Coordinates of C-alpha atoms in Angstrom, one line a residue:
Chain H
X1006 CA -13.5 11.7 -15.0
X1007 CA -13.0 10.2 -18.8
X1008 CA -10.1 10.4 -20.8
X1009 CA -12.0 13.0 -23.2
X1010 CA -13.0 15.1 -20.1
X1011 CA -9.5 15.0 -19.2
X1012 CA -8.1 16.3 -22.3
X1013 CA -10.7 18.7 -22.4
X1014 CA -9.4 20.4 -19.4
X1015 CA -5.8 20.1 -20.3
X1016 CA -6.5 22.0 -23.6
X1017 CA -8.6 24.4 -21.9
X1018 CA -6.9 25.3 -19.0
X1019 CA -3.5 24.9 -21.0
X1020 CA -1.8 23.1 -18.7
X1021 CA -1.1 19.4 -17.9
X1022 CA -0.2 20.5 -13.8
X1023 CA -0.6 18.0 -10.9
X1024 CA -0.3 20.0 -7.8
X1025 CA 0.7 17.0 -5.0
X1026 CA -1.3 17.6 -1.3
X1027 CA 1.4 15.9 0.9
X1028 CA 0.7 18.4 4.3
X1029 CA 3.3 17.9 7.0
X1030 CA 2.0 19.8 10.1
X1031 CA 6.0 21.0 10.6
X1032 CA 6.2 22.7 7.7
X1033 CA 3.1 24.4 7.6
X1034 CA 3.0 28.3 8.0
X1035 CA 2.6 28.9 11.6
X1036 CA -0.4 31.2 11.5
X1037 CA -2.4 28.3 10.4
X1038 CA -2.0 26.4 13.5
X1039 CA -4.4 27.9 15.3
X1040 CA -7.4 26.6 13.1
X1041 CA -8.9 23.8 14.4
X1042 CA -7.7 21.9 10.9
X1043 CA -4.5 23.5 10.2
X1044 CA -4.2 20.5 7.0
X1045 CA -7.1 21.3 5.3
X1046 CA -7.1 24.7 6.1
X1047 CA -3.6 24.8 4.5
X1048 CA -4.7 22.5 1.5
X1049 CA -8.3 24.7 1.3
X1050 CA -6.1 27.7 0.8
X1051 CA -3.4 25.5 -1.6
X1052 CA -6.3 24.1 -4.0
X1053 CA -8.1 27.6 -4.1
X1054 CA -4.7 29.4 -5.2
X1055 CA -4.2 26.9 -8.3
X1056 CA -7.4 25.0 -9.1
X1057 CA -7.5 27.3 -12.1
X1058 CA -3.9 26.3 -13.2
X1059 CA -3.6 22.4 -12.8
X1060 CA -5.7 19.6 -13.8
X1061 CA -5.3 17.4 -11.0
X1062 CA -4.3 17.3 -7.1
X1063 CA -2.8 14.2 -5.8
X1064 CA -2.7 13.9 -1.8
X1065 CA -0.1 11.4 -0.9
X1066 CA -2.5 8.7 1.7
X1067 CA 0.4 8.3 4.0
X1068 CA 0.6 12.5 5.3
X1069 CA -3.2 11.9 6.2
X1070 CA -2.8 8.1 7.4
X1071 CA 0.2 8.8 9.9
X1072 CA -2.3 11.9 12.0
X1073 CA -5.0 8.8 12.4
X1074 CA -8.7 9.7 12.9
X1075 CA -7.7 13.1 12.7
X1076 CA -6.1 12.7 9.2
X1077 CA -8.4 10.9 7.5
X1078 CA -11.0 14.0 8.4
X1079 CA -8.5 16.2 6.7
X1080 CA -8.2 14.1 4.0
X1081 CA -12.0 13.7 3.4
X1082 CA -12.8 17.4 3.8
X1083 CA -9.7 18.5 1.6
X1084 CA -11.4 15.9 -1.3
X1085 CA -14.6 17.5 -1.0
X1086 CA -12.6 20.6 -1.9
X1087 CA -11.0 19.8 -5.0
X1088 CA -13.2 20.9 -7.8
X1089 CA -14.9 18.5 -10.4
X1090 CA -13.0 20.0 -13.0
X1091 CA -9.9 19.1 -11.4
X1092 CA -8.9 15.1 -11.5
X1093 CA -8.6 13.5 -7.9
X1094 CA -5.7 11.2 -7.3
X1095 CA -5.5 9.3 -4.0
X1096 CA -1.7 8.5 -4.2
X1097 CA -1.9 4.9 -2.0
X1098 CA 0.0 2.8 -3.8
X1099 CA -2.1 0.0 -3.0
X1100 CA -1.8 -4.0 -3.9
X1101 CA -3.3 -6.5 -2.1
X1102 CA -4.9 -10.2 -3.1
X1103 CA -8.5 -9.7 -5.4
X1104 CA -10.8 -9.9 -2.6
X1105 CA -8.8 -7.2 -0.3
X1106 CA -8.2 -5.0 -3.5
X1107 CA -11.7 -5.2 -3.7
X1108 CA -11.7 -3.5 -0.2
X1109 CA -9.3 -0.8 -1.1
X1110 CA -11.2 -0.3 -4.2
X1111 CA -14.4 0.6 -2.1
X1112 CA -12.3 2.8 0.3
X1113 CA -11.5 5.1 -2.5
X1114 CA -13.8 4.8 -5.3
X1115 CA -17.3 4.6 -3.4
X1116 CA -18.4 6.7 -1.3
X1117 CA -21.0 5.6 0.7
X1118 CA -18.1 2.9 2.1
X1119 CA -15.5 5.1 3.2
X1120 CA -16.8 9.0 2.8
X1121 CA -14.7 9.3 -0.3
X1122 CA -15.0 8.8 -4.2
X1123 CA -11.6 10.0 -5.7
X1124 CA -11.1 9.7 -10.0
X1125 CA -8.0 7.6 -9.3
X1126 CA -5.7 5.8 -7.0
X1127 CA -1.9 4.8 -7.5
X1128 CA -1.7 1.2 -7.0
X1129 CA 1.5 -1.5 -6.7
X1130 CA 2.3 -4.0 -9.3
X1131 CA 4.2 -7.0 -7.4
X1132 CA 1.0 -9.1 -6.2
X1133 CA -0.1 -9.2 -10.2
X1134 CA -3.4 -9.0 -12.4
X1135 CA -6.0 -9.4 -9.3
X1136 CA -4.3 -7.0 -7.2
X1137 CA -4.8 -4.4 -9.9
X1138 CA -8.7 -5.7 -12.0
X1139 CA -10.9 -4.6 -8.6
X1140 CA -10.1 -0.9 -9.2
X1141 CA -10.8 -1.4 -12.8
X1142 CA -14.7 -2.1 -12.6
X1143 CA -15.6 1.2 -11.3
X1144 CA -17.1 3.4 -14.5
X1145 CA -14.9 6.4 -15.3
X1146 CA -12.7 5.6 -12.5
X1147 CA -8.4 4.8 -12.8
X1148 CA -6.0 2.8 -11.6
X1149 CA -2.6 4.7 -11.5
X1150 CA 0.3 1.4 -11.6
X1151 CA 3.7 1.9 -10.4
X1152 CA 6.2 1.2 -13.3
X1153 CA 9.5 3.6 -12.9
X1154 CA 9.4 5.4 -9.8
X1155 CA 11.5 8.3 -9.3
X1156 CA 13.6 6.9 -5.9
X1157 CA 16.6 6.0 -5.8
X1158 CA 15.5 2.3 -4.5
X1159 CA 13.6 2.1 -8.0
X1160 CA 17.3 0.6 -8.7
X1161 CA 16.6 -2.5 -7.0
X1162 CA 14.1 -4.0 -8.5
X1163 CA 12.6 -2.7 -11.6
X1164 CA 15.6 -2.6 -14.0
X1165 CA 15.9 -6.3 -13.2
X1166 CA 15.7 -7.9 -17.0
X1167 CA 14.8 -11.3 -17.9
X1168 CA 16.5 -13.6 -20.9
X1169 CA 15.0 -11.3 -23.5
X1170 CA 16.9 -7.8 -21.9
X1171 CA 12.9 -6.7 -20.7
X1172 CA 13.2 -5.2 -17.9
X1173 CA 10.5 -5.3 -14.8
X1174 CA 9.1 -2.0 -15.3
X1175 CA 8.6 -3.1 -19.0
X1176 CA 7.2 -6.3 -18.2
X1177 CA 4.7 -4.2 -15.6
X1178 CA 3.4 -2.3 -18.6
X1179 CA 3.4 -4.6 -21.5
X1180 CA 1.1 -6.8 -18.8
X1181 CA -1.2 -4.6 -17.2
X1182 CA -2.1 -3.0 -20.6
X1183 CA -3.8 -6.2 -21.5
X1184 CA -5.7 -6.2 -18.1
X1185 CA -7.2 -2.1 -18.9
X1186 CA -7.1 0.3 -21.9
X1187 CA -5.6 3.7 -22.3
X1188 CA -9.5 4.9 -20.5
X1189 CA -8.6 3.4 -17.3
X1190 CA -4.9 2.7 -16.7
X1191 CA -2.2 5.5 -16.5
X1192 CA 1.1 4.7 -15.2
X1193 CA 3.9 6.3 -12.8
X1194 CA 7.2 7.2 -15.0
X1195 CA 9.1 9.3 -12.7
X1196 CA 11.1 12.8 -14.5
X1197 CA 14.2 12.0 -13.7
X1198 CA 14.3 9.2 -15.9
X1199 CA 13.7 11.3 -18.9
X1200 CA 15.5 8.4 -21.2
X1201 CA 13.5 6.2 -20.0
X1202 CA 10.1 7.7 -21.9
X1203 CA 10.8 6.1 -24.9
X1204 CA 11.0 2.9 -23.3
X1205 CA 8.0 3.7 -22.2
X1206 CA 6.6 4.8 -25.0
X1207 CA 7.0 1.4 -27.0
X1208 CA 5.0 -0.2 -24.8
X1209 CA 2.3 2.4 -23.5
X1210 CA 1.8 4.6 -26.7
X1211 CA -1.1 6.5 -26.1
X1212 CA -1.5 5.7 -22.1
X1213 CA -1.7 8.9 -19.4
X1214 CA 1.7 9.3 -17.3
X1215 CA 1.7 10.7 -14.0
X1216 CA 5.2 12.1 -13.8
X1217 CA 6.5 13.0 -10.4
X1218 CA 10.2 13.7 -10.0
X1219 CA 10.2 17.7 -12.0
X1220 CA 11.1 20.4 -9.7
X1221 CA 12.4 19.9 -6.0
X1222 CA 13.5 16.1 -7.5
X1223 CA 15.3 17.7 -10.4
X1224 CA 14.0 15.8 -13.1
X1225 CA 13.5 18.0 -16.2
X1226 CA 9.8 19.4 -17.8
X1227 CA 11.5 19.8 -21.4
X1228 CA 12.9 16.2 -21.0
X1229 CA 9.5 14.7 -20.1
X1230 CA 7.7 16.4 -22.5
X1231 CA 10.4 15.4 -25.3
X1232 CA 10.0 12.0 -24.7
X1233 CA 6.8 11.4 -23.5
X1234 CA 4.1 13.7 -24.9
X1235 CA 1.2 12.4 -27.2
X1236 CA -0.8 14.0 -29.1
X1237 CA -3.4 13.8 -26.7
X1238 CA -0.6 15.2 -24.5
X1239 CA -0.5 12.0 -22.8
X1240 CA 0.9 13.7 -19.6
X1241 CA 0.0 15.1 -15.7
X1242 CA 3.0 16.1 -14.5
X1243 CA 3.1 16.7 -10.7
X1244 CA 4.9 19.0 -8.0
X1245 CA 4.9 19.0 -4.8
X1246 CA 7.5 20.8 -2.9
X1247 CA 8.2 23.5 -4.7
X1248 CA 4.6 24.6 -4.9
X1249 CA 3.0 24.2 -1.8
X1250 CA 6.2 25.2 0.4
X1251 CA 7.3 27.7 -1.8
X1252 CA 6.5 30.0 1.1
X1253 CA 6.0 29.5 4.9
X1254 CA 4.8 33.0 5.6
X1255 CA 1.5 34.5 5.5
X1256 CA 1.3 34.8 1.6
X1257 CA 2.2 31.2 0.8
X1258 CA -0.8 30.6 -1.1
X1259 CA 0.2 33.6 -3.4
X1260 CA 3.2 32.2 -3.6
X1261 CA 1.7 28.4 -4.5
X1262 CA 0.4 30.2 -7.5
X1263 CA 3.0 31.8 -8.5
X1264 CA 4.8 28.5 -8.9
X1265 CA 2.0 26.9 -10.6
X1266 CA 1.7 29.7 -12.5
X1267 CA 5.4 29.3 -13.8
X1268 CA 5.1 25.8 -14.4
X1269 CA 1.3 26.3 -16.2
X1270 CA 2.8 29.1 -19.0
X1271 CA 6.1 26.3 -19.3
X1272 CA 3.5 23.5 -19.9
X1273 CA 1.2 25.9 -22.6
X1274 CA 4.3 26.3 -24.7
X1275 CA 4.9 22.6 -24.7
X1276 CA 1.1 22.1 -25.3
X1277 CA 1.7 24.9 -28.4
X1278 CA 4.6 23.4 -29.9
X1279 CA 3.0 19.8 -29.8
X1280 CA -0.3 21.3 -31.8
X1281 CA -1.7 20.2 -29.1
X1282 CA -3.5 24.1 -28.7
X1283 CA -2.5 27.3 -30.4
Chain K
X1358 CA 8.2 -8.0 20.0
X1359 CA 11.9 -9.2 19.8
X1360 CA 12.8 -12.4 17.9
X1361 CA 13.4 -13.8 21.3
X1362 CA 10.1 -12.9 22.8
X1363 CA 8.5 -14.3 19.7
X1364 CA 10.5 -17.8 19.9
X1365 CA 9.7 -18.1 23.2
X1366 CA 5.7 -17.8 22.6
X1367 CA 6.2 -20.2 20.8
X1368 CA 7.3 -22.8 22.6
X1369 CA 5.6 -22.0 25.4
X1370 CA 2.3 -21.9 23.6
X1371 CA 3.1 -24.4 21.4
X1372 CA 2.3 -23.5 18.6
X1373 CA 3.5 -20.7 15.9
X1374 CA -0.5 -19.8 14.5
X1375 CA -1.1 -16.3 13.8
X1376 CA -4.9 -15.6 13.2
X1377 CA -6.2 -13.0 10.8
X1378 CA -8.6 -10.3 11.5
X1379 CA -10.4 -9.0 8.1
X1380 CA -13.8 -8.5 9.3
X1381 CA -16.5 -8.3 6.6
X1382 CA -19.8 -6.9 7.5
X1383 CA -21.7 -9.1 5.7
X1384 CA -20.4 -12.3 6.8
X1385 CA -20.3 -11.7 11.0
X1386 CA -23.1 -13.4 13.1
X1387 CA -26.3 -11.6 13.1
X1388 CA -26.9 -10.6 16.6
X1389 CA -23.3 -8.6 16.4
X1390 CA -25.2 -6.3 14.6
X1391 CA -27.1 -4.5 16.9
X1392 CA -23.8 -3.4 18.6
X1393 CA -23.0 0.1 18.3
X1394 CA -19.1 -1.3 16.3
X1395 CA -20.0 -4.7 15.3
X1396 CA -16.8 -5.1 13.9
X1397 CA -14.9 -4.8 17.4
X1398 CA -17.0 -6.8 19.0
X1399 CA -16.3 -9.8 16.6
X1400 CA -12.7 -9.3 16.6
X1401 CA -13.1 -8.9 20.5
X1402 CA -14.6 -11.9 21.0
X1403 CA -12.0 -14.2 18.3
X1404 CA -9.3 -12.3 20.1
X1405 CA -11.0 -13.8 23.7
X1406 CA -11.2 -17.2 22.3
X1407 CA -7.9 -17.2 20.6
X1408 CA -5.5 -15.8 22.3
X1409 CA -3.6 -18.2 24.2
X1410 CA -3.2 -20.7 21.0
X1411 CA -1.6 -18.5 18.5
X1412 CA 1.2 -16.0 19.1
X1413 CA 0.2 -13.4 16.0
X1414 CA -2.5 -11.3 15.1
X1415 CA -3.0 -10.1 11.8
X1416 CA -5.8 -7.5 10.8
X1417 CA -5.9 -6.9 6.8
X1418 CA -6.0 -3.2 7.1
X1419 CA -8.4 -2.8 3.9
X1420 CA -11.2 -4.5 5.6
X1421 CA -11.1 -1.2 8.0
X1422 CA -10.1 1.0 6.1
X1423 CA -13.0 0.6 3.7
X1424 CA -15.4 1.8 6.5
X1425 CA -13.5 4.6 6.5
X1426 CA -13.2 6.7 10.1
X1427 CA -15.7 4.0 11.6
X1428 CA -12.9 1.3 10.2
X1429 CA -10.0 3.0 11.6
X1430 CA -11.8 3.5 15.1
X1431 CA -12.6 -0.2 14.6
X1432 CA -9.1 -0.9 14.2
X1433 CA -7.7 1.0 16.7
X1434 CA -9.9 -0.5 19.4
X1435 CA -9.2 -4.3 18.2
X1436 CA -5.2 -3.5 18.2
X1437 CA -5.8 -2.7 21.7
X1438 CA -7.4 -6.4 22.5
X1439 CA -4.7 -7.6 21.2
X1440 CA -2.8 -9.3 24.3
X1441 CA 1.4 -8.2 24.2
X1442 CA 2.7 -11.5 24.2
X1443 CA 1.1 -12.1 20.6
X1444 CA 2.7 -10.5 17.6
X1445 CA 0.5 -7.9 16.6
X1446 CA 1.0 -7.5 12.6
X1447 CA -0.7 -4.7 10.7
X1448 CA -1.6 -6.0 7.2
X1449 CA -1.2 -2.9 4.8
X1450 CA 1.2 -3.5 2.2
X1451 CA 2.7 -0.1 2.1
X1452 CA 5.3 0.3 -0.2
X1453 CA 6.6 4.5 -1.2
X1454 CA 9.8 6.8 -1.3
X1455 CA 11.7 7.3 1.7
X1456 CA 10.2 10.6 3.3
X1457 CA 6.7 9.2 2.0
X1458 CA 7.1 5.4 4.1
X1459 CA 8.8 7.1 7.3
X1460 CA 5.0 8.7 7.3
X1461 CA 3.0 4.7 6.9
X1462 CA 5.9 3.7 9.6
X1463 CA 4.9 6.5 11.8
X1464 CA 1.2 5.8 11.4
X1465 CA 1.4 2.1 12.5
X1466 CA 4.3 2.1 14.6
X1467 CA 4.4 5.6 16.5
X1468 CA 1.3 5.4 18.9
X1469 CA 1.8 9.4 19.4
X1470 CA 1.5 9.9 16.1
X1471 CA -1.9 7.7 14.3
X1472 CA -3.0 6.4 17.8
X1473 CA -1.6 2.7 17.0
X1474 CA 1.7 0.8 17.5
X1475 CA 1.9 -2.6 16.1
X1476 CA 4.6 -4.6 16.4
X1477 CA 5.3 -5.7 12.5
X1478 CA 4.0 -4.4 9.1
X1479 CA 3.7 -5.9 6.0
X1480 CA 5.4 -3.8 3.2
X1481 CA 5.6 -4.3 -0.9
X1482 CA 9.1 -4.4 -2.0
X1483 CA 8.6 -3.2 -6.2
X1484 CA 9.9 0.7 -4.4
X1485 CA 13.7 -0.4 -3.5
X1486 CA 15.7 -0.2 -0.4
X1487 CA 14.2 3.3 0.6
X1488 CA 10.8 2.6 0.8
X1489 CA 11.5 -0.1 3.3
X1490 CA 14.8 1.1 5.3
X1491 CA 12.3 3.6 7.2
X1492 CA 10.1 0.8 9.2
X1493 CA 13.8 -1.0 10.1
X1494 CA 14.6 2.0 12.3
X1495 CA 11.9 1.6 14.9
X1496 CA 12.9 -0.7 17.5
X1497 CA 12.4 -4.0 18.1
X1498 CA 9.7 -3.6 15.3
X1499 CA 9.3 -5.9 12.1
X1500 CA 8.9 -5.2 8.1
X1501 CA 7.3 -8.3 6.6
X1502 CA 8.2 -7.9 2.9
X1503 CA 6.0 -9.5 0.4
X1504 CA 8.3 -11.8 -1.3
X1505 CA 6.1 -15.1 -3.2
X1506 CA 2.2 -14.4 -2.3
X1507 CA -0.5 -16.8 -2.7
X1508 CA -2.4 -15.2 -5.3
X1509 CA -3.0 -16.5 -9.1
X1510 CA -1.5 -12.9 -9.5
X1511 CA 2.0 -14.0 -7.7
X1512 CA 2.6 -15.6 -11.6
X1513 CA 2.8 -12.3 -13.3
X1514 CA 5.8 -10.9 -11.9
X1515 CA 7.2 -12.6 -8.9
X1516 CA 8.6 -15.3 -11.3
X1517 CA 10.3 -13.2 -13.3
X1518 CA 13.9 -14.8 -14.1
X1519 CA 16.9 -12.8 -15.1
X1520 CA 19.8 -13.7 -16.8
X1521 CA 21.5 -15.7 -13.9
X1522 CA 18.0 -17.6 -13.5
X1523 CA 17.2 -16.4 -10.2
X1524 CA 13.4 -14.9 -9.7
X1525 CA 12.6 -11.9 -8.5
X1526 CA 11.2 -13.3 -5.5
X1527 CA 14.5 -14.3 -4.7
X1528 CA 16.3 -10.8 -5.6
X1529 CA 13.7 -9.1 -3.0
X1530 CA 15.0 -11.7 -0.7
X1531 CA 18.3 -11.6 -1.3
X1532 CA 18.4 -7.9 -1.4
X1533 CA 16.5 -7.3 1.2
X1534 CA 18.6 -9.3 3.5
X1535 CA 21.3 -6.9 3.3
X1536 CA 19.0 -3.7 4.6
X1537 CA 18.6 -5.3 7.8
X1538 CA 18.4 -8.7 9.8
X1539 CA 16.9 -11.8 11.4
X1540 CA 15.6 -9.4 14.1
X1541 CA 13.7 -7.3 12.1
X1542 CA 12.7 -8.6 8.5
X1543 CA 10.3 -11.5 7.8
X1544 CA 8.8 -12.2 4.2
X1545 CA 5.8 -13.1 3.1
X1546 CA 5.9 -16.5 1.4
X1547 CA 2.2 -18.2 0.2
X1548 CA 2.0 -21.8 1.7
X1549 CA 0.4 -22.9 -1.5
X1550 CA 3.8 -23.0 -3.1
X1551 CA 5.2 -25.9 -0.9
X1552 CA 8.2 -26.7 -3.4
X1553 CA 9.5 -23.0 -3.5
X1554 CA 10.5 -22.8 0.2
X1555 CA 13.6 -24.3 -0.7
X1556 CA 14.1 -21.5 -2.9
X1557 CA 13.8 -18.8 0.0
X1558 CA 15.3 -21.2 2.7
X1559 CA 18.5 -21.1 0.5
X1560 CA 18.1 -16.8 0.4
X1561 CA 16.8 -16.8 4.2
X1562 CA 17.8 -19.8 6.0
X1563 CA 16.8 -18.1 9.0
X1564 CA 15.0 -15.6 8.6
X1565 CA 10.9 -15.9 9.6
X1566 CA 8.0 -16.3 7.4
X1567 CA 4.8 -15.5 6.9
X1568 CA 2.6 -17.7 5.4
X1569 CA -0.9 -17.6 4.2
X1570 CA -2.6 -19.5 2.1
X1571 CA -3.0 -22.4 4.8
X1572 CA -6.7 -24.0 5.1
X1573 CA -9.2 -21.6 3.0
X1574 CA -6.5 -21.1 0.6
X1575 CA -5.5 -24.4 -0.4
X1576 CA -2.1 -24.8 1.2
X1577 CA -1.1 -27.9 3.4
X1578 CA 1.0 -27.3 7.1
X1579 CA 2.9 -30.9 6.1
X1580 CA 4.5 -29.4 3.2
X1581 CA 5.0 -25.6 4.4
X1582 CA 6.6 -27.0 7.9
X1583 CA 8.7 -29.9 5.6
X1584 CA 10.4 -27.3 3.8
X1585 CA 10.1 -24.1 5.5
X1586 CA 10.9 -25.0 9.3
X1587 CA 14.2 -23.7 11.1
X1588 CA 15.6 -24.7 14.5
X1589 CA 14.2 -21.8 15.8
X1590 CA 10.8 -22.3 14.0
X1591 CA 10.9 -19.7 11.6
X1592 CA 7.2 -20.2 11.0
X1593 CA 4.1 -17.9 11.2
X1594 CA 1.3 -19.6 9.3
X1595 CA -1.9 -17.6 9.4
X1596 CA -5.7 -18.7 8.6
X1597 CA -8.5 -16.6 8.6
X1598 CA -11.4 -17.9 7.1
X1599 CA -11.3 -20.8 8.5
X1600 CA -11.5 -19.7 11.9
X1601 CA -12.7 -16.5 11.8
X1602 CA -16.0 -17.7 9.9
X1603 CA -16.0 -21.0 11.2
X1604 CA -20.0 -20.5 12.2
X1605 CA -22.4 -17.7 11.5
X1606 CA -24.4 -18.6 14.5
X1607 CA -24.0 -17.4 18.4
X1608 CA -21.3 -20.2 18.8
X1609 CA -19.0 -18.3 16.0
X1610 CA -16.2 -17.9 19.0
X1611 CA -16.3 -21.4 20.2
X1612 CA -16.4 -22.9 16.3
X1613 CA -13.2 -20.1 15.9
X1614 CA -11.7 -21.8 19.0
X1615 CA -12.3 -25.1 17.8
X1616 CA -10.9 -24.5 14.4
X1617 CA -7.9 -22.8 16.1
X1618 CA -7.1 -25.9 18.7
X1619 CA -7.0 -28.3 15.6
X1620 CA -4.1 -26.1 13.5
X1621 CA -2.4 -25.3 17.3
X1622 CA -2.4 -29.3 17.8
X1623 CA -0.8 -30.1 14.3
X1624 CA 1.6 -27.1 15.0
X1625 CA 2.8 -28.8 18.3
X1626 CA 3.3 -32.2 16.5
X1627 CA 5.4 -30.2 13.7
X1628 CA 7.3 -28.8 16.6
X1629 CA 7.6 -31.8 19.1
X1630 CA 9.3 -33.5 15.2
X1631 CA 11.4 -30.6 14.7
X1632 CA 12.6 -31.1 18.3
X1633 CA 11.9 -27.2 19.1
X1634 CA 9.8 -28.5 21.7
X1635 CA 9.1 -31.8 23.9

């Protein structure tokens, strides 16, 4: 998917929602255990609920990686479900040396390697500029770097600052902008750093942000969109939690949407009061 | 694998190699190919002609996980060749939040739960304390943290200085430390940066380490053992090129073997120097 296609869908569908596929088989309403796939089954019934009120769906690689075989069928079939109008994130916060990032590159982006062509992956900073180019030659595809994470543990090491008060997660932007453009980079800034967006902003003006943290993490929508929207929107905010386990009963799908739906008409205002729509 | 159990393979096999297992289609012998998993049978065969002069395995978990299911069956099969008393190290890189890494820590280390259990992972550090904490909890398993890699890339961020001049190489080090032990932490240090093991023997003075980057690579065993050796070793140096692909032809496991013997014979002279063993 392109930046302009991407806009596109956030002014049309009014709504800059990532809805985050993390399926844990314990918290999955109980009726749906007896299907041969309770995950995708679950995440079949998740996408068809919202697809109409988000612009992307991120599954996190490690809720599929840790059921084996098994989850990586889920995880393949669940892709095939996420409509083309909808952008597909595999969150794997992968980094490796150029030749295996090459590998992981293949694994997501093509599909006649691994079953599976998602529009982006999240990928890890620390190894530098090789670890990051491979995902950058595929056409229309993006690379999603780590800069300010939403965990407490993002504490350790990216606030570090050198001689000239820049810290890591700075140094992590300002860098990997010169390596891709604002067609093929986005960056994570996690919500409940909502100071941090202008930061962010100095160095990344008119990048995408994918913003986890609002909701169940307690990071704030207004914040984010105070500090970080463009006037491209600039945005996909994602949420995890509090959608997809809003309900463990029989009507959690209805419930999913309802959610989304709350968090869609919160995200049109801020898309009105940008000019972003009417 | 404790530390103990590792030490003691060590001496016994004199020799501290760890081989690595990143299979590319296009580069195994020929005749491999008309095996139903060509890729097992390779590693099957290294692993035959290997085993009793290294104590580590490493597979790269890209190289099978860009085949996809095929990969991950691939992968599963070879972690099973993989004799007990060598090391078995699971080459992924995962780095996430807390709830998200106790799922990559299931996935490699809970054989109910993905079908595998290695005994060590390799894990990115740019996440903080909670994204790595989760894989110290398993017992007698190891997190490798990726501390100073190999790669051109290593330049961008891991030498990073702050205020008090220390890198960030050294922070992860030094931070790191403090979540857990000698027991059950290595890092990852690239043996072509001979000079900076003083750097991490003054952060980890006993601590083991990882180190590519010797033979295809560039990096010399002189340097990495003149620096980097403890009493108790403290060395894992790993080639994979050089053995794995040490012939195309039919003779591709003896060549491996060959290859191998010569870096297990300059091991034992490191170690007969170092006085570890007679």
């Amino acid at each position: 998917m392109t930046r302009e296609q991407l806009i596109e869908q956030i002014k049309s569908k009014r709504s800059f929602l990532c809805v985050g596929l993390d399926p844990d088989i314990d918290k999955l309403p109980e009726f749906l255990l007896a299907y041969e796939d309770p995950i995708f089954e679950f995440n079949k019934r998740i996408i068809e609920a919202t697809a109409d009120l988000c612009v992307a769906y991120k599954p996190n690689i490690a809720f599929y990686e840790c059921y084996g075989i098994k989850g990586w069928i889920s995880l393949q079939k669940t892709l095939e479900k996420i409509p083309k109008h909808c952008l597909s994130i595999a969150d794997a916060k992968r980094g490796d040396i150029g030749n295996t990032a090459d590998r992981y590159a293949r694994a997501f982006f093509a599909k006649e390697s691994a079953g599976m062509e998602f529009d982006a992956i999240t990928v890890a900073p620390y190894m530098g500029e090789d670890s990051i180019t491979p995902f950058l030659n595929y056409k229309d595809k993006w690379a999603i770097v780590l800069a300010l994470t939403s965990n407490k543990g993002s504490y350790d090491f990216q606030f570090l600052t050198d001689a000239s008060n820049q810290h890591l997660f700075e140094q992590v932007i300002q860098k990997t902008n010169s390596w891709g453009n604002t067609s093929n980079i986005m960056y994570v800034v996690g919500a409940t750093r909502g100071e941090a967006f202008k930061a962010i902003r100095h160095y990344a003006p008119e990048h995408f942000l994918l913003v986890p943290g609002v909701g169940a993490q307690g990071g704030s929508l207004a914040d984010v969109c105070a500090y970080g929207m463009t006037k491209a929107c600039g945005l996909l905010v994602n949420a995890t939690r509090s959608i997809i386990y809003a309900s463990r009963g029989t009507d959690f799908a209805d419930k999913a949407r309802e959610e989304a739906l709350a968090l869609q008409q919160a995200m049109e205002k801020e898309l009105i009061k940008a000019g972003i729509i009417q």
